[in-house]
Amino acid sequence: MVRAAGAVRPRLARAARAAKPRFARFARATAPQLARVTRPKTWQYTAGAATAGLALAAGVVTAAGPWDSTGQRTAERDRAIALERTGGVDHGRGSGGSGTTSGAPRPAPSADSVLAGLGDDSGGVPGGAKAAPTAKALADVLGPLLDDPALGTHRGAAVVDLTTGKRLYGRGADTALTPASTTKIATAVAALTALGPDHRLTTRTALEADTGELVLVGGGDPTLTARKDARGLASLRTLAEKTAAALKKRDVRKVTLSYDTTLYAGTETHPIGVNENLARVTALMADEARTDDSTSGPVPRVPDPAADAARTFADFLERHGITASPPGPSKATDRADTLATVSSPPLASLVERMLTHSDNDIAEALARHTALASGEAADFDGVSAAVPARLKQLGLPVRGARFHDGSGLDRTDRITAELLTALLAKAADPDRPEFRPVLTGLPVAGFTGTLTSRYTDGAAGLVRAKTGTLTGVNTLAGTMVTEEGRLLGFAFLASDTTDAWAAQNALDRLATTLASS
C-alpha cells in the first residue's frame, strides 16, 4: 500500500490542481441556491456529478483506474432510492441468471426529482436555477465552432433546456443527416415505449411430448451468457441445470436436441455484411457470439451464433447427466411443454448498457422486439416501420427520419438534430419516468463507456453523451450541466468529414464550450 501510494502521489497532485478551478467555479455558482434547500434533491446530486467526478478523479480514480461502467449510475440510483423511493424502474443490478428474485426490482428515481432545479422557485425559472443561455449567446459561441472545416460539408445542431423542453439554439436542426450510433437514442425510446422498462427477454427449453425432442428456444436476448460468472445476466448454465433437473423428474436421461430461432424473421446479416462490430442478428446467441472474453467493442464473432450456443448448451447438459444429440435447427410446437426459463435484466438495464458501450447487438435486438410489439415482422423492414411509428406516437418530430436498423451502422439511416434533442427532452419529461434510462445510460465524459478517454481536460464529468462514428460521419448527442446549473440537451451531427480525429475534437470543443456557457 505504501509503494502504491508513492506511485500515484504525483498523479493525485496533478489531478487535484487541474480540478481545483472548476470545483471553485461550480461551488460559487451553486452555493446561493444550495443554501436555500432544506433537503437534498436527487438533481443536485446529478448536477454535481462534475464536482464529485473530479474529486474522485483526484482521490480515487487515479489510483484505481476509471470508474466501472455503472459506478456513477449506481451511486445516483442508491441515493435517489434512499431519499424518495419513487419511480419503478430497475436501472442497475440484474435479477440473477434465472430472472427470478426474492422481491421486485428496486425502483429508480423518477425524472422529476432528477431534473428539479436548485433552490426555490424564484424568478419564474423552474427550480430557481439561473436562466438558460439565450439564443444569441449560444449563436455567438457555437457558431464559429460549427464553421470548423473539420466538421465536413453538412452539419446540424440543436440545444434544448431539458427542464422546460424549450429549444434554445438551432442550426440546420431540421436537416436529416446520417446519425451513426446516436440512432441508439431513438432505438431506446422506441423500445421503452413499446415494451416498458420492466420487460425482460426470456430464453426457454421446451420438450416435445410426442417425440421427446428438447428445443432450446431463443428469446432474442443478446446478453444471454455462458460464462461461469453471469454477473446478473441470464445464464445458459443455469438454464441447463434447470432443464436437466426437469428431465430427470421425467426419468429422461437422453434427448434429441434442437434450437429455435424463429422469433426473428428475414436475413440475419446486417446490410454492412460480416463485421466485428456485431454478430448475425439472431434470436439465440450467447455472449454476443464473441470469440474472446470481451464484453464490449469490436471483435470477431462466431459464424453461426445459434448453433454455437446450442452446442455449448449440450455440453452443460452433459455435465448434469443428460446426453444430447448434436443440435440442429427446428421450431417448438404449441404442444411442447416448457421445462425451464431464464430471463434478462429488465429493459431499463439493457438500454443503459446499450448506450454506455454503444452495444450494436443489444440495439438490433431491441429494435426487433419493438417491431414485434408493434405487430410488425421482426426483421429490418419491420424495424423501419415500427421505430418511427413509436416515436410519432409520442408526438416527436420524425419528419425526414429513416431507420433501417437499430444500431446506426446502416449509412442510409437519417435523423435530425431536432429529433435527437426532442428524444432527450422526452426522456427528461417528469411525467415519463419510464424513459429515465435514456439519460442515465449516456456515457460520462472522461469516465465511462465510449467517453472514457475523451474530455480528460475541460468538461470531464459535465458532459454525458452518445457518440456516433462512421467513415465520413461524426455525431454527438447528450446532456450537460452548465456552470449556471442548467441541464441542457444537445445534438451535433457532421457529415462528409475527412479527418475523423479532427471532427471528433471539433465536436468535443462544441460540447465543452456549451458546458461553460
XYZ file of C-alpha atoms in Angstrom:
517
model
C 0.000 0.000 0.000
C 2.882 2.363 0.796
C 4.501 1.682 -2.579
C 1.188 2.172 -4.381
C 0.595 5.454 -2.562
C 4.040 6.682 -3.533
C 3.466 5.751 -7.159
C 0.178 7.604 -7.512
C 1.007 10.657 -5.364
C 2.328 12.766 -8.292
C -0.737 11.979 -10.413
C -3.040 12.759 -7.481
C -1.416 16.146 -7.093
C -1.724 16.947 -10.803
C -5.375 15.868 -10.902
C -6.168 17.922 -7.806
C -4.563 21.035 -9.312
C -6.494 20.539 -12.567
C -9.801 20.052 -10.741
C -9.490 22.989 -8.328
C -10.517 25.897 -10.639
C -13.649 24.169 -11.954
C -14.552 22.954 -8.485
C -14.351 26.518 -7.204
C -16.435 27.935 -10.082
C -19.114 25.310 -9.637
C -19.211 25.890 -5.870
C -19.586 29.654 -6.324
C -22.357 29.188 -8.896
C -24.412 26.803 -6.794
C -23.736 27.941 -3.228
C -26.569 30.550 -3.052
C -29.151 28.110 -4.331
C -27.919 25.254 -2.159
C -28.198 27.421 0.907
C -31.941 27.722 0.343
C -32.522 23.979 0.117
C -33.840 22.266 3.241
C -33.453 18.716 1.951
C -31.088 17.398 -0.741
C -32.687 16.688 -4.090
C -31.607 13.998 -6.481
C -30.980 16.577 -9.214
C -28.396 18.280 -7.009
C -26.545 15.008 -6.861
C -26.750 14.593 -10.612
C -25.883 18.228 -11.341
C -22.917 17.872 -9.019
C -21.578 14.936 -10.992
C -18.815 17.136 -12.308
C -17.637 18.122 -8.845
C -17.965 14.618 -7.470
C -16.359 13.129 -10.547
C -13.384 15.468 -10.450
C -12.929 14.927 -6.734
C -12.957 11.181 -7.230
C -10.584 11.529 -10.128
C -8.141 13.273 -7.797
C -8.595 10.966 -4.827
C -9.525 7.513 -6.045
C -9.694 7.060 -9.804
C -6.056 7.968 -10.332
C -5.066 5.140 -8.025
C -7.584 2.547 -9.100
C -8.357 3.414 -12.713
C -11.571 4.863 -14.229
C -14.939 4.210 -12.665
C -16.535 0.930 -13.561
C -19.205 1.160 -16.223
C -22.086 1.553 -13.767
C -20.377 3.166 -10.802
C -21.780 6.650 -11.148
C -25.254 5.460 -12.030
C -25.231 3.078 -9.071
C -24.430 5.961 -6.746
C -27.125 8.150 -8.275
C -29.703 5.415 -8.055
C -28.937 4.407 -4.476
C -29.068 7.981 -3.245
C -32.366 8.639 -5.025
C -33.896 5.468 -3.615
C -32.782 6.315 -0.102
C -34.323 9.781 -0.298
C -37.564 9.178 -2.152
C -38.211 5.576 -3.261
C -40.163 6.748 -6.292
C -40.139 5.561 -9.868
C -40.367 1.845 -10.535
C -37.574 1.077 -12.990
C -34.629 -1.134 -12.116
C -31.644 0.614 -13.672
C -28.921 -1.352 -12.072
C -28.419 -4.803 -10.664
C -29.603 -7.697 -12.751
C -32.053 -10.194 -11.433
C -29.776 -13.191 -11.448
C -29.403 -15.760 -14.152
C -32.936 -17.047 -13.960
C -34.627 -13.684 -13.829
C -36.285 -14.570 -10.520
C -35.585 -12.744 -7.280
C -36.934 -12.745 -3.766
C -38.511 -9.344 -4.372
C -39.459 -6.870 -7.066
C -36.761 -4.835 -8.822
C -35.587 -1.865 -6.812
C -37.184 1.379 -8.003
C -35.139 4.063 -9.700
C -35.503 7.832 -9.347
C -38.309 9.473 -11.255
C -37.315 12.055 -13.809
C -38.875 14.960 -11.921
C -36.629 14.601 -8.857
C -33.553 14.155 -11.029
C -34.294 17.244 -13.080
C -35.576 19.551 -10.352
C -33.600 22.783 -10.284
C -31.550 24.119 -7.414
C -33.147 26.258 -4.724
C -36.650 27.756 -4.686
C -38.977 28.765 -7.485
C -37.947 32.395 -7.636
C -37.593 34.347 -10.828
C -40.061 32.271 -12.799
C -37.350 29.782 -13.676
C -38.187 26.139 -12.845
C -36.418 25.139 -9.655
C -34.971 28.611 -9.163
C -31.820 27.924 -11.195
C -30.439 30.821 -13.194
C -31.881 31.496 -16.622
C -30.750 29.353 -19.517
C -28.374 30.890 -22.061
C -30.079 32.920 -24.790
C -30.185 32.001 -28.459
C -27.905 34.931 -29.298
C -25.377 33.968 -26.650
C -25.295 30.400 -27.925
C -25.041 31.538 -31.543
C -22.089 33.746 -30.629
C -20.127 30.921 -29.001
C -21.257 27.910 -31.044
C -21.491 29.492 -34.481
C -17.744 29.907 -35.075
C -17.079 26.384 -33.818
C -19.697 24.940 -36.167
C -17.895 26.652 -39.042
C -14.832 24.489 -38.420
C -13.952 22.784 -41.747
C -13.219 19.609 -39.778
C -16.997 19.153 -39.469
C -17.360 18.467 -43.185
C -19.832 19.942 -45.635
C -23.117 19.103 -43.891
C -23.865 19.721 -40.248
C -26.801 20.098 -37.913
C -27.018 21.380 -34.344
C -29.666 21.897 -31.702
C -29.680 22.775 -27.994
C -32.664 22.495 -25.643
C -33.312 23.332 -21.998
C -34.227 19.926 -20.566
C -36.020 21.445 -17.576
C -38.510 23.280 -19.791
C -38.129 21.431 -23.097
C -37.603 24.766 -24.876
C -35.333 24.979 -27.920
C -32.501 27.393 -27.182
C -30.488 27.127 -30.382
C -30.664 25.510 -33.783
C -28.619 25.471 -36.966
C -29.632 23.052 -39.673
C -31.635 21.381 -36.918
C -34.306 20.053 -39.281
C -31.820 18.660 -41.825
C -31.856 14.868 -41.784
C -28.287 13.562 -41.661
C -26.611 10.206 -41.086
C -26.724 9.752 -37.289
C -24.373 6.771 -36.853
C -24.648 5.400 -33.300
C -26.743 8.281 -31.963
C -29.516 6.232 -33.619
C -29.433 4.173 -30.422
C -31.125 7.028 -28.539
C -34.132 6.652 -30.832
C -33.985 2.862 -30.552
C -34.014 3.154 -26.754
C -37.032 5.457 -26.641
C -38.956 3.340 -29.151
C -38.246 0.116 -27.238
C -39.204 1.622 -23.877
C -42.420 2.928 -25.445
C -43.314 -0.417 -26.980
C -42.262 -2.740 -24.154
C -41.859 -0.755 -20.942
C -38.784 -0.536 -18.686
C -39.564 -3.695 -16.723
C -39.837 -6.016 -19.734
C -37.412 -8.967 -19.800
C -36.244 -11.195 -22.637
C -36.728 -14.882 -21.882
C -34.867 -17.929 -23.189
C -36.509 -21.290 -22.543
C -36.351 -25.007 -23.129
C -39.344 -26.993 -24.335
C -39.921 -30.748 -24.549
C -42.000 -32.179 -27.357
C -44.088 -34.771 -25.561
C -44.734 -36.958 -28.583
C -41.164 -37.125 -29.910
C -39.013 -36.456 -26.855
C -37.196 -33.669 -28.730
C -35.722 -30.968 -26.487
C -35.828 -27.498 -28.069
C -33.701 -24.574 -26.940
C -35.937 -21.618 -27.816
C -34.229 -18.284 -28.441
C -35.968 -15.290 -26.904
C -33.889 -12.621 -28.593
C -31.674 -11.953 -25.575
C -28.197 -10.960 -26.821
C -26.946 -10.736 -23.228
C -27.545 -14.444 -22.535
C -24.218 -15.676 -21.171
C -22.374 -18.981 -20.998
C -19.746 -17.580 -18.642
C -19.363 -19.051 -15.171
C -19.942 -15.666 -13.555
C -23.183 -14.478 -15.104
C -22.956 -11.040 -13.439
C -26.729 -10.740 -13.229
C -27.379 -11.759 -16.833
C -29.458 -14.723 -17.974
C -27.245 -17.804 -17.682
C -27.094 -20.650 -20.179
C -25.514 -22.751 -17.436
C -28.467 -22.123 -15.131
C -30.888 -22.991 -17.919
C -29.066 -26.291 -18.497
C -29.112 -27.116 -14.778
C -32.846 -26.412 -14.503
C -33.597 -28.317 -17.680
C -31.601 -31.342 -16.556
C -33.454 -31.393 -13.235
C -36.817 -31.251 -15.030
C -35.788 -34.067 -17.403
C -34.656 -36.290 -14.557
C -38.030 -35.858 -12.872
C -39.480 -37.334 -16.034
C -36.874 -40.089 -15.946
C -35.298 -38.798 -19.155
C -31.520 -39.059 -19.496
C -31.072 -38.778 -23.269
C -32.593 -36.242 -25.662
C -32.572 -35.140 -29.261
C -31.535 -31.500 -29.008
C -32.574 -28.750 -31.420
C -32.747 -24.971 -31.342
C -35.430 -22.496 -32.376
C -34.609 -19.019 -33.749
C -37.971 -18.342 -35.390
C -38.801 -15.400 -33.126
C -36.935 -13.247 -35.668
C -37.657 -13.132 -39.390
C -35.716 -12.194 -42.504
C -31.990 -12.154 -43.012
C -29.630 -12.403 -40.060
C -26.933 -10.439 -41.874
C -26.811 -6.694 -41.328
C -26.568 -4.587 -44.512
C -22.922 -3.817 -43.695
C -22.159 -7.536 -44.014
C -19.868 -9.542 -41.769
C -18.388 -7.070 -39.317
C -16.600 -7.202 -35.981
C -18.990 -4.592 -34.574
C -21.913 -7.004 -34.305
C -22.935 -10.640 -34.630
C -25.509 -12.048 -37.004
C -28.895 -10.829 -35.830
C -30.498 -13.971 -34.427
C -32.903 -14.770 -31.607
C -30.393 -17.148 -29.988
C -26.802 -16.356 -29.098
C -24.532 -16.492 -26.063
C -22.191 -13.664 -25.097
C -22.994 -11.862 -28.349
C -21.192 -14.660 -30.220
C -17.837 -13.140 -29.248
C -14.740 -15.226 -29.869
C -12.919 -13.952 -26.790
C -13.758 -12.917 -23.223
C -14.585 -9.293 -24.102
C -17.939 -7.759 -23.221
C -17.864 -4.689 -25.475
C -16.145 -3.282 -28.523
C -15.354 -4.862 -31.893
C -14.169 -8.461 -32.003
C -14.609 -11.348 -34.484
C -17.860 -13.287 -33.983
C -18.665 -16.954 -34.488
C -20.214 -17.592 -37.932
C -23.394 -19.273 -36.586
C -24.269 -17.871 -33.123
C -27.375 -20.020 -32.599
C -25.672 -23.331 -33.419
C -22.705 -22.363 -31.259
C -24.969 -21.535 -28.285
C -26.835 -24.839 -28.704
C -23.595 -26.828 -28.737
C -22.459 -25.070 -25.574
C -25.834 -25.834 -24.011
C -25.423 -29.522 -24.890
C -22.081 -29.552 -23.094
C -23.700 -28.069 -19.980
C -26.464 -30.696 -20.108
C -23.799 -33.407 -20.251
C -22.297 -32.095 -17.014
C -25.672 -32.650 -15.363
C -26.083 -36.214 -16.597
C -28.129 -35.571 -19.748
C -26.835 -36.849 -23.080
C -27.863 -34.718 -26.053
C -27.532 -35.316 -29.766
C -25.659 -32.807 -31.939
C -28.152 -29.906 -32.178
C -29.875 -28.749 -35.341
C -32.445 -26.053 -36.196
C -36.115 -26.699 -35.500
C -39.235 -24.996 -34.150
C -41.012 -25.681 -30.874
C -44.675 -26.543 -31.364
C -47.579 -25.220 -29.307
C -47.849 -28.695 -27.762
C -44.326 -28.587 -26.290
C -44.014 -28.336 -22.509
C -41.779 -25.560 -21.215
C -39.224 -27.099 -18.853
C -37.146 -24.117 -17.738
C -36.591 -20.419 -18.395
C -34.011 -17.712 -17.737
C -34.644 -14.007 -18.235
C -32.531 -10.979 -18.964
C -32.239 -7.965 -16.691
C -35.109 -5.501 -17.207
C -35.191 -3.491 -20.409
C -34.136 -0.379 -18.482
C -30.790 -2.020 -17.718
C -30.366 -3.254 -21.290
C -30.966 0.274 -22.587
C -28.314 1.648 -20.250
C -25.790 -0.960 -21.292
C -26.545 -0.381 -24.966
C -25.976 3.369 -24.666
C -22.948 3.281 -22.365
C -20.996 0.818 -24.501
C -22.646 1.555 -27.860
C -23.644 -2.104 -27.983
C -24.831 -2.878 -31.510
C -26.089 -6.368 -30.692
C -28.407 -5.078 -27.970
C -29.543 -2.270 -30.271
C -30.563 -4.638 -33.057
C -32.320 -6.923 -30.575
C -34.313 -4.065 -29.012
C -35.280 -2.804 -32.466
C -36.642 -6.234 -33.399
C -38.553 -6.567 -30.149
C -40.015 -3.122 -30.832
C -41.172 -4.396 -34.217
C -42.739 -7.488 -32.667
C -44.554 -5.431 -30.030
C -45.839 -3.167 -32.800
C -47.292 -6.001 -34.863
C -44.510 -5.854 -37.446
C -42.211 -8.625 -38.642
C -39.025 -8.945 -36.596
C -36.733 -8.054 -39.486
C -35.067 -4.917 -40.853
C -38.221 -3.879 -42.733
C -40.271 -4.280 -39.573
C -37.796 -2.118 -37.671
C -38.052 0.566 -40.373
C -41.802 0.727 -39.820
C -42.021 0.255 -36.062
C -39.392 2.659 -34.720
C -40.671 5.865 -36.385
C -44.254 4.837 -35.633
C -43.460 4.587 -31.922
C -41.688 7.949 -31.964
C -44.567 9.557 -33.829
C -46.898 8.124 -31.190
C -45.029 10.269 -28.655
C -45.525 13.404 -30.736
C -41.858 13.631 -31.692
C -40.701 15.364 -34.924
C -39.957 12.368 -37.155
C -40.167 14.193 -40.484
C -37.207 13.192 -42.632
C -36.126 10.432 -40.236
C -35.406 6.953 -41.621
C -34.471 3.907 -39.591
C -33.109 0.888 -41.428
C -31.622 -0.713 -38.325
C -31.442 -0.195 -34.569
C -27.714 0.380 -34.173
C -26.964 3.159 -36.656
C -24.445 1.083 -38.586
C -26.596 1.444 -41.701
C -25.407 4.542 -43.570
C -28.867 5.107 -45.040
C -30.332 5.957 -41.617
C -31.347 9.611 -41.250
C -32.108 11.686 -38.135
C -32.316 15.413 -37.489
C -30.680 17.276 -34.615
C -34.186 18.436 -33.742
C -35.375 14.849 -33.291
C -32.366 13.856 -31.183
C -32.870 16.748 -28.764
C -36.609 16.059 -28.691
C -35.832 12.481 -27.678
C -33.618 13.737 -24.850
C -36.310 16.182 -23.748
C -38.859 13.364 -23.724
C -36.510 11.304 -21.563
C -36.325 14.266 -19.176
C -40.102 14.734 -19.008
C -41.168 14.458 -15.336
C -44.355 12.742 -16.482
C -42.454 9.993 -18.339
C -40.104 8.369 -15.798
C -40.024 5.198 -17.903
C -37.599 6.998 -20.233
C -35.113 7.778 -17.455
C -32.635 5.051 -18.640
C -32.032 7.063 -21.817
C -30.372 9.749 -19.692
C -28.684 7.543 -17.117
C -27.283 5.271 -19.812
C -25.368 8.027 -21.575
C -21.582 7.688 -21.163
C -19.980 10.146 -18.732
C -17.245 12.316 -20.214
C -13.828 11.204 -19.056
C -15.154 8.298 -17.011
C -17.413 5.691 -18.619
C -18.181 3.827 -21.814
C -17.300 5.392 -25.146
C -16.360 8.704 -23.490
C -13.817 7.215 -21.089
C -10.834 8.670 -22.945
C -12.494 11.924 -24.046
C -12.848 15.238 -22.212
C -9.976 14.426 -19.854
C -9.369 18.187 -19.935
C -12.279 20.603 -19.750
C -15.733 19.027 -19.429
C -14.939 15.724 -17.698
C -17.951 14.802 -15.586
C -20.068 17.610 -17.037
C -20.998 16.018 -20.361
C -22.957 12.785 -20.762
C -23.386 11.869 -24.415
C -23.827 9.217 -27.068
C -21.150 9.217 -29.715
C -21.502 8.238 -33.353
C -18.755 7.447 -35.849
C -18.771 6.048 -39.367
C -16.414 6.819 -42.216
C -17.149 10.460 -43.060
C -19.707 10.779 -40.238
C -19.203 12.117 -36.694
C -22.033 12.831 -34.273
C -22.583 13.597 -30.601
C -25.834 13.940 -28.634
C -26.485 14.090 -24.919
C -26.800 16.256 -21.837
C -24.668 18.606 -19.790
C -24.801 20.806 -16.729
C -23.764 24.384 -17.347
C -21.785 26.480 -14.878
C -25.084 28.173 -14.006
C -26.633 24.858 -13.014
C -28.900 24.378 -16.042
C -29.345 20.936 -17.554
C -29.193 21.175 -21.355
C -29.675 18.654 -24.123
C -27.704 18.938 -27.350
C -27.131 17.238 -30.686
C -24.325 17.886 -33.156
C -24.180 15.987 -36.467
C -21.466 16.262 -39.111
C -21.318 14.507 -42.488
C -18.703 14.301 -45.231
C -15.893 14.703 -42.734
C -12.438 13.764 -43.963
C -10.483 13.527 -40.711
C -12.289 11.543 -38.006
C -9.916 12.651 -35.245
C -10.215 16.332 -36.135
C -14.008 16.059 -36.404
C -14.227 14.359 -33.019
C -12.134 17.096 -31.449
C -14.343 19.741 -33.053
C -17.453 18.102 -31.579
C -15.809 17.905 -28.177
C -14.963 21.613 -28.337
C -18.612 22.363 -29.067
C -19.769 20.358 -26.051
C -17.096 21.796 -23.751
C -17.925 25.347 -24.816
C -21.633 24.731 -24.278
C -20.947 23.404 -20.783
C -19.176 26.631 -19.844
C -21.842 28.882 -21.360
